[in-house]
mmCIF file of C-alpha atoms in Angstrom:
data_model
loop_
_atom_site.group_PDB
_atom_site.id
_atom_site.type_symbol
_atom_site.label_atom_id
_atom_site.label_comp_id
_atom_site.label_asym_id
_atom_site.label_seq_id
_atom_site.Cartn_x
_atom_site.Cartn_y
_atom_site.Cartn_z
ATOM 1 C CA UNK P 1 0.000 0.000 0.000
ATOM 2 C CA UNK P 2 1.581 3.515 -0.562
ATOM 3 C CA UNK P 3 0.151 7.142 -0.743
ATOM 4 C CA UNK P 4 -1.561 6.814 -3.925
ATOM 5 C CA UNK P 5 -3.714 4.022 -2.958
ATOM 6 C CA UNK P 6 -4.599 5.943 -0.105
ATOM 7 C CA UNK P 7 -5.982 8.406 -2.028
ATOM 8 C CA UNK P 8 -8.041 5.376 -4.168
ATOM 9 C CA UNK P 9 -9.613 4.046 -1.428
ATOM 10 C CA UNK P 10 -10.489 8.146 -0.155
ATOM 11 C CA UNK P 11 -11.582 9.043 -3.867
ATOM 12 C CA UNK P 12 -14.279 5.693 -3.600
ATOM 13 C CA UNK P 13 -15.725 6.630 -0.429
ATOM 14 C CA UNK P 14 -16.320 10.205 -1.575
ATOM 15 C CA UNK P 15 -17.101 8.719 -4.985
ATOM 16 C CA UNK P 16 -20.899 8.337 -3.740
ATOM 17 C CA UNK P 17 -21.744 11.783 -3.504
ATOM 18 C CA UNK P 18 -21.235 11.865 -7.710
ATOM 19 C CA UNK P 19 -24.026 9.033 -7.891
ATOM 20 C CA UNK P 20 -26.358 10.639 -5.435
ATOM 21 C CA UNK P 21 -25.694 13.813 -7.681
ATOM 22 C CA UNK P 22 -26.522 11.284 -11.130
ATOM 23 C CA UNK P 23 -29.506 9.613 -9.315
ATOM 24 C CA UNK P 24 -31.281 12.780 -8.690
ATOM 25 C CA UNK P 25 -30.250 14.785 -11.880
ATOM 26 C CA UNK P 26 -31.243 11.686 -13.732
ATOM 27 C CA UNK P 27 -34.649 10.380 -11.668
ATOM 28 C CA UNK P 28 -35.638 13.608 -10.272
ATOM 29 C CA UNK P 29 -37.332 12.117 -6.978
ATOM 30 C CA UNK P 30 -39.731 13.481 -5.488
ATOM 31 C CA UNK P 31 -39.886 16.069 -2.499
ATOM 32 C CA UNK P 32 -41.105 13.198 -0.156
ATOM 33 C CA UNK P 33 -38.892 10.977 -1.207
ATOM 34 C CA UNK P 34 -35.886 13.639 -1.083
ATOM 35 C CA UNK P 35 -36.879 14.164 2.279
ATOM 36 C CA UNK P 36 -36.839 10.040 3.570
ATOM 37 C CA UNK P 37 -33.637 9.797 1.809
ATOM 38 C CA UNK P 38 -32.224 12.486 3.837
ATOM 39 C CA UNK P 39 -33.535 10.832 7.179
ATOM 40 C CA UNK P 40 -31.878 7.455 6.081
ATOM 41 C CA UNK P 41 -28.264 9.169 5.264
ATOM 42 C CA UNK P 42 -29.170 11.390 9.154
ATOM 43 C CA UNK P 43 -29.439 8.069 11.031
ATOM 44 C CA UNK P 44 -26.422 6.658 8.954
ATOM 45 C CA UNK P 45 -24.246 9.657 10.014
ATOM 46 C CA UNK P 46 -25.216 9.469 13.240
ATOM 47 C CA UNK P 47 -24.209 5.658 13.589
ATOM 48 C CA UNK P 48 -20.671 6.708 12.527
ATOM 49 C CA UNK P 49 -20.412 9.599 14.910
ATOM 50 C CA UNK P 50 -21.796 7.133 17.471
ATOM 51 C CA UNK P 51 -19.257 4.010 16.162
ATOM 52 C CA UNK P 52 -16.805 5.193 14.299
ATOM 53 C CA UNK P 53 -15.781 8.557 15.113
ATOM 54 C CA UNK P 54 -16.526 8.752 18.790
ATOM 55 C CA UNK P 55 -16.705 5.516 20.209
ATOM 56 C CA UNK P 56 -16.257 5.655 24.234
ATOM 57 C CA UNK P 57 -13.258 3.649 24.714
ATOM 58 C CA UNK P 58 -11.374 6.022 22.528
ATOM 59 C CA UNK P 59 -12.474 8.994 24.988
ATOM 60 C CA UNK P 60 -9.836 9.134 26.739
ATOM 61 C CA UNK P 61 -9.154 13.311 27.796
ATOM 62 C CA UNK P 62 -10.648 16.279 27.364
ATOM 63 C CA UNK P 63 -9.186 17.156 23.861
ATOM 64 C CA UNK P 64 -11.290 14.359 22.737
ATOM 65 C CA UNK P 65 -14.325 16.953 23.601
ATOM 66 C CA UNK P 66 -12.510 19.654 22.576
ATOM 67 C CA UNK P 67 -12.185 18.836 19.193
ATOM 68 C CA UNK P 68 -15.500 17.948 18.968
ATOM 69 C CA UNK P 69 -16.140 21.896 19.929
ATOM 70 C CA UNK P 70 -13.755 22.863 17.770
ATOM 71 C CA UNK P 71 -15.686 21.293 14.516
ATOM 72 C CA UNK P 72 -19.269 22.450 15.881
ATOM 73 C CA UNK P 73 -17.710 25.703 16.320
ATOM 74 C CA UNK P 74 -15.860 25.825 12.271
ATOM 75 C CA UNK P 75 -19.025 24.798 10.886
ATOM 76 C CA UNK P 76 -20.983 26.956 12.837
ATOM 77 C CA UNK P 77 -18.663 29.912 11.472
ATOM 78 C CA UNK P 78 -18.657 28.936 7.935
ATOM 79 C CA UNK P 79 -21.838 28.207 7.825
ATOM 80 C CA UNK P 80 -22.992 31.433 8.922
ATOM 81 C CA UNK P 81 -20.316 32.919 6.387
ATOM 82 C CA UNK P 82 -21.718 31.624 3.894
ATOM 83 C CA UNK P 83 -25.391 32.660 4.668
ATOM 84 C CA UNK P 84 -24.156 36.243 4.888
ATOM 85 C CA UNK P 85 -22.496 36.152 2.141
ATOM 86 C CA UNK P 86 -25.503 34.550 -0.031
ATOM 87 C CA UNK P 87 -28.020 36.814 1.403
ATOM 88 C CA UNK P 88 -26.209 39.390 0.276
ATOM 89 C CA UNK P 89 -26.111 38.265 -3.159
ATOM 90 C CA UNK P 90 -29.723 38.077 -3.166
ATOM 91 C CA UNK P 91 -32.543 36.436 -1.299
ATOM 92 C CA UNK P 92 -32.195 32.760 0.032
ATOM 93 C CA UNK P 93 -34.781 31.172 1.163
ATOM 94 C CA UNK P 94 -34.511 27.919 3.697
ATOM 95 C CA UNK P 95 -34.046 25.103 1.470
ATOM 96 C CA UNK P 96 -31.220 27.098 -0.400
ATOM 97 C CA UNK P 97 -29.615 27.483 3.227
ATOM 98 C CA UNK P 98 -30.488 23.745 3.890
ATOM 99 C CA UNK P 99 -28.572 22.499 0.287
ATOM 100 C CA UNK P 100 -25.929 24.901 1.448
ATOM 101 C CA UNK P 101 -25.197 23.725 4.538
ATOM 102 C CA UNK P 102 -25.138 19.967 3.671
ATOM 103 C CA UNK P 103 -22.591 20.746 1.167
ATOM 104 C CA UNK P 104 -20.499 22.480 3.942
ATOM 105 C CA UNK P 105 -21.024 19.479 6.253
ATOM 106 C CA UNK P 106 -20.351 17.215 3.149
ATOM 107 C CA UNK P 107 -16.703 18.819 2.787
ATOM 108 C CA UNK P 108 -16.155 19.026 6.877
ATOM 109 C CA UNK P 109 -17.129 15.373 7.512
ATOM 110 C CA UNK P 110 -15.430 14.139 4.273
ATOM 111 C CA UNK P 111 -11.775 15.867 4.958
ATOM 112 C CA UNK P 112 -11.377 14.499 8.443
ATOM 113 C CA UNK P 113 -12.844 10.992 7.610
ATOM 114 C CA UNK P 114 -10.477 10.547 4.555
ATOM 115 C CA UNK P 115 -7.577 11.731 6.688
ATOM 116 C CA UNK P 116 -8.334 8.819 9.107
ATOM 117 C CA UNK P 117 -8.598 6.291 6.024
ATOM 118 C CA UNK P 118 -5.148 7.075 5.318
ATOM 119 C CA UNK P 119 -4.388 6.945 8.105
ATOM 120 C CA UNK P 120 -5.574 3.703 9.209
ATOM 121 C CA UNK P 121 -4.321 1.975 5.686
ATOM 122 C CA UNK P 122 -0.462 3.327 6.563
ATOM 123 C CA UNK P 123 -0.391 2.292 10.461
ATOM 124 C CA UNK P 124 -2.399 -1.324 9.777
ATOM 125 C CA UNK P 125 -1.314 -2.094 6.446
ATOM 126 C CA UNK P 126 -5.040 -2.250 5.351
ATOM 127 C CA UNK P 127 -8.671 -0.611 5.434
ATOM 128 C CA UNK P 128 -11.629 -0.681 7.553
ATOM 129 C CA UNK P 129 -14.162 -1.473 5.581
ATOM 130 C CA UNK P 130 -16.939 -1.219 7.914
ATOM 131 C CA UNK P 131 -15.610 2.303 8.192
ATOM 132 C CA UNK P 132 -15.307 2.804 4.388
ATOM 133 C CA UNK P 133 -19.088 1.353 3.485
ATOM 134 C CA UNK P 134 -20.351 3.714 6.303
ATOM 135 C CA UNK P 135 -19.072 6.473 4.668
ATOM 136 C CA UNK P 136 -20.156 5.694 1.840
ATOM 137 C CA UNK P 137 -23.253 5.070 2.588
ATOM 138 C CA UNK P 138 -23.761 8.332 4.253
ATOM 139 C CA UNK P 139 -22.561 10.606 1.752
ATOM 140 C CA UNK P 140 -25.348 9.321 -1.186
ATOM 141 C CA UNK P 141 -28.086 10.382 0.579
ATOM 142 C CA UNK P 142 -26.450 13.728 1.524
ATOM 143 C CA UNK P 143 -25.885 14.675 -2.027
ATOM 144 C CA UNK P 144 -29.270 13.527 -3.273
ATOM 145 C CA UNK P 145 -31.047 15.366 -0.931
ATOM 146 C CA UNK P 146 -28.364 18.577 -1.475
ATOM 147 C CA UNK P 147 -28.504 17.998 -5.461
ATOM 148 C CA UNK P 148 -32.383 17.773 -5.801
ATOM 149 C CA UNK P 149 -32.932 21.353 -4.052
ATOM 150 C CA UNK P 150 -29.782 22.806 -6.011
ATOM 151 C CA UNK P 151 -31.610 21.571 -9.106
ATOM 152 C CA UNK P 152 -35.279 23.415 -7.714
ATOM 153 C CA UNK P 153 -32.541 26.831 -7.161
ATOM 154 C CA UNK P 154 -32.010 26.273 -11.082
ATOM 155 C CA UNK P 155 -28.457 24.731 -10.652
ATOM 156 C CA UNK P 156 -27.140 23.649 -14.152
ATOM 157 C CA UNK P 157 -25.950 19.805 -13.680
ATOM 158 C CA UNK P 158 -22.570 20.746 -14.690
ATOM 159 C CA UNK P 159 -22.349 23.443 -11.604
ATOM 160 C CA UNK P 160 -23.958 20.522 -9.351
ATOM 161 C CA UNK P 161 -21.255 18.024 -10.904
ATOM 162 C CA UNK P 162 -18.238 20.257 -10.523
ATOM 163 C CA UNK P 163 -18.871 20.403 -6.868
ATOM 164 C CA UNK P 164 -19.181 16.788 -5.796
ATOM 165 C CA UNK P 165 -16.651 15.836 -8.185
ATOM 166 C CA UNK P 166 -14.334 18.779 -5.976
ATOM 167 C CA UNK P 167 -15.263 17.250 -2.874
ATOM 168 C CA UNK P 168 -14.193 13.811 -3.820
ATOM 169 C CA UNK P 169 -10.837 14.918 -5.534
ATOM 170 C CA UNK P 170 -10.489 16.892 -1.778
ATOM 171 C CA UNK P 171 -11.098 13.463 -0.354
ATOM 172 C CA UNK P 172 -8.571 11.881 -2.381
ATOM 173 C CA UNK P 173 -5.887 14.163 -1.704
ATOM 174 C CA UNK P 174 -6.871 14.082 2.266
ATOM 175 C CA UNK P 175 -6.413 10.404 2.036
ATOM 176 C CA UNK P 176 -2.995 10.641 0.683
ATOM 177 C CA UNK P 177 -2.331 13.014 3.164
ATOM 178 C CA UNK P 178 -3.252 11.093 6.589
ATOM 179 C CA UNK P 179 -0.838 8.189 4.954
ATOM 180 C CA UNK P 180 2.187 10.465 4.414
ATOM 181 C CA UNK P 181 1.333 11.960 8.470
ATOM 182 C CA UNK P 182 2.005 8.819 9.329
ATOM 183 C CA UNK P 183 4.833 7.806 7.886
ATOM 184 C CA UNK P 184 6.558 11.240 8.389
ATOM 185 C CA UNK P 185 5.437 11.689 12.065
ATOM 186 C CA UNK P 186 5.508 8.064 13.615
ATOM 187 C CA UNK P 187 3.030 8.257 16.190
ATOM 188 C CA UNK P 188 0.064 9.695 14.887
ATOM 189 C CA UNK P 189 -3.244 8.616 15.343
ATOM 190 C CA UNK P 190 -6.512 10.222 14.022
ATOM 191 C CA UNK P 191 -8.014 10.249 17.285
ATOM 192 C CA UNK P 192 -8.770 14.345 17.485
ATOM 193 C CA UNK P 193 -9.347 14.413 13.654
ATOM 194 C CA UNK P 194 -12.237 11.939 13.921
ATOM 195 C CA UNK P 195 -13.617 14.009 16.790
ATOM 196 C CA UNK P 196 -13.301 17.228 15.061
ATOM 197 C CA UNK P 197 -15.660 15.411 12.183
ATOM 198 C CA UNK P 198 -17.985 14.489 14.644
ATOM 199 C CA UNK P 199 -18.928 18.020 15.984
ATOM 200 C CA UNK P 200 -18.933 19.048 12.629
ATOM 201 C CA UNK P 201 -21.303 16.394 11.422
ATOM 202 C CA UNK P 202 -23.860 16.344 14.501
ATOM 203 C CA UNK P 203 -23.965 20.541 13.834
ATOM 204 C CA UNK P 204 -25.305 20.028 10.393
ATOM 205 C CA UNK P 205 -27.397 17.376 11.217
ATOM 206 C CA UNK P 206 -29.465 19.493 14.248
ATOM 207 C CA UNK P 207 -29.268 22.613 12.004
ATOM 208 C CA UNK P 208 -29.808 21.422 8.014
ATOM 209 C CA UNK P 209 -29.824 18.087 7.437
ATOM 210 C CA UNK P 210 -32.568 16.690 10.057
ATOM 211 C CA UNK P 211 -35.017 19.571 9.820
ATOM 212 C CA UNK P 212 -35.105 19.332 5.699
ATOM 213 C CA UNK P 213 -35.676 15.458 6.274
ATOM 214 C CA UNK P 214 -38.684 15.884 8.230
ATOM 215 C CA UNK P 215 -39.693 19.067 6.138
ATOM 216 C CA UNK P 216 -39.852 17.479 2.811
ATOM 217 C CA UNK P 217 -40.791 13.929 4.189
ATOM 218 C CA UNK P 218 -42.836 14.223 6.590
ATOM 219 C CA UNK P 219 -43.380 11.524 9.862
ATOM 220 C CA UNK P 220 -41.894 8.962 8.178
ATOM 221 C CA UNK P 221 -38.733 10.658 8.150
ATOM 222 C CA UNK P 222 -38.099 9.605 11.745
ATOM 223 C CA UNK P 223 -38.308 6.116 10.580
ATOM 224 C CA UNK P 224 -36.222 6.364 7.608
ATOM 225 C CA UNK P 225 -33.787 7.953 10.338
ATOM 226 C CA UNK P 226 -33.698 4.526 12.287
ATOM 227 C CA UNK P 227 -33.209 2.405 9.192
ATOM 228 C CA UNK P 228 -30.419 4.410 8.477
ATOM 229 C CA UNK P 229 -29.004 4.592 12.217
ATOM 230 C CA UNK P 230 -29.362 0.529 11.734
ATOM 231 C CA UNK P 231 -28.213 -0.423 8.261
ATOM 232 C CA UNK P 232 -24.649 2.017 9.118
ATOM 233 C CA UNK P 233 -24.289 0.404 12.624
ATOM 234 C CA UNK P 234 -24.907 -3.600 11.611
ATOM 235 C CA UNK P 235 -21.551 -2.033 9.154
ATOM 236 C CA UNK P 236 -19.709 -1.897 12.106
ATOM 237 C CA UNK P 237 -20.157 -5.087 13.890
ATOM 238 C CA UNK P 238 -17.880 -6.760 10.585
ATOM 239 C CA UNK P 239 -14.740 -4.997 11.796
#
């Protein structure tokens, strides 16, 4: 394994937020469904913050909590950045905020989480799949759901394209990156990097990501939130 396959296996985990992109460009689902969709990829997130990212034996100070602050806290900040600076470009209404955000937490979640791929593939010699299916499985529904309301804005596909296709070059590159850490600074562990993710990831889901589930999808949201929560956490039991 070297570098480049680090950034393989980063690219392919990332490489789901394309087809959530080509699924809704292509099908063009439904508000409802949108919205179910979203809860499913919610509860799936929340099963890797829950057994991947944070799990309580790897608690083990209070950096662990403060870098779960500190990503709350950045994509509180660029979120809000990013409001500003589309309100003042003209009038956004919520679901434009909502697509926004998930984007945001999209990029947040996906940096740190390919950082720890590479991570884990240089210290262990190999990859956790459990890990890599569970973020995989999380990021199609978070680009469906962002990708159907860019197309309501009036997105053109190739705009909606460019930016998932960014992300998962990003993710790439951050995969590459967490394998060189480690074999340049012996030692290192992506303990505080999967925390930061964390806060990030559980801020977008209270503030976008949960509240545009249940908005476009009604009740059954909730439940499409469990199966999700389930399907990502029987992942983990395989590692």
């Amino acid at each position: 394994m070297n570098a480049l396959a680090a950034a393989g296996w980063g690219a392919l985990a990332a490489f789901s937020l394309v087809i959530g992109a080509w699924l809704a460009l292509r099908y063009r689902p439904s508000p409802r469904v949108t919205g179910r969709v979203l809860g499913f990829g919610a509860g799936a997130l929340i099963a890797a913050v829950a057994y991947e990212l944070v799990p309580g034996e790897r608690l083990e100070s209070a950096w662990d909590f403060l870098a779960v602050g500190v990503g709350a806290l950045t994509f509180f900040l660029l979120d809000g950045a990013l409001a500003q600076k589309a309100t003042a470009q003209r009038s956004a209404g919520s679901a434009h905020n909502a697509n926004r955000s998930i984007v945001l937490g999209a990029l947040l979640d996906g940096i740190p989480e390919s950082l720890v791929l590479g991570m884990g593939l240089a210290a262990g010699g190999s990859i956790s799949i459990p890990f890599l299916a569970a973020v995989f499985l999380s990021n199609l529904p978070e680009s469906l759901g962002a990708t159907a309301g860019m197309r309501e804005e009036g997105r053109q596909p190739g705009v909606v394209y460019r930016i998932w296709w960014g992300i998962t070059a990003i993710s790439g590159a951050c995969a590459a990156l967490g394998y060189g850490l480690v074999g340049f600074v012996p030692g290192t562990e992506g303990r505080l990097v999967q925390a930061f993710a964390a806060g990030a990831v559980l801020t977008m889901l209270a503030n976008s990501m949960m509240p545009e589930a249940f908005e476009l999808g009604g009740r059954l949201a909730g439940l499409s939130t469990v199966l999700g929560f389930a399907a990502a956490g029987a992942l983990s039991l395989l590692e």
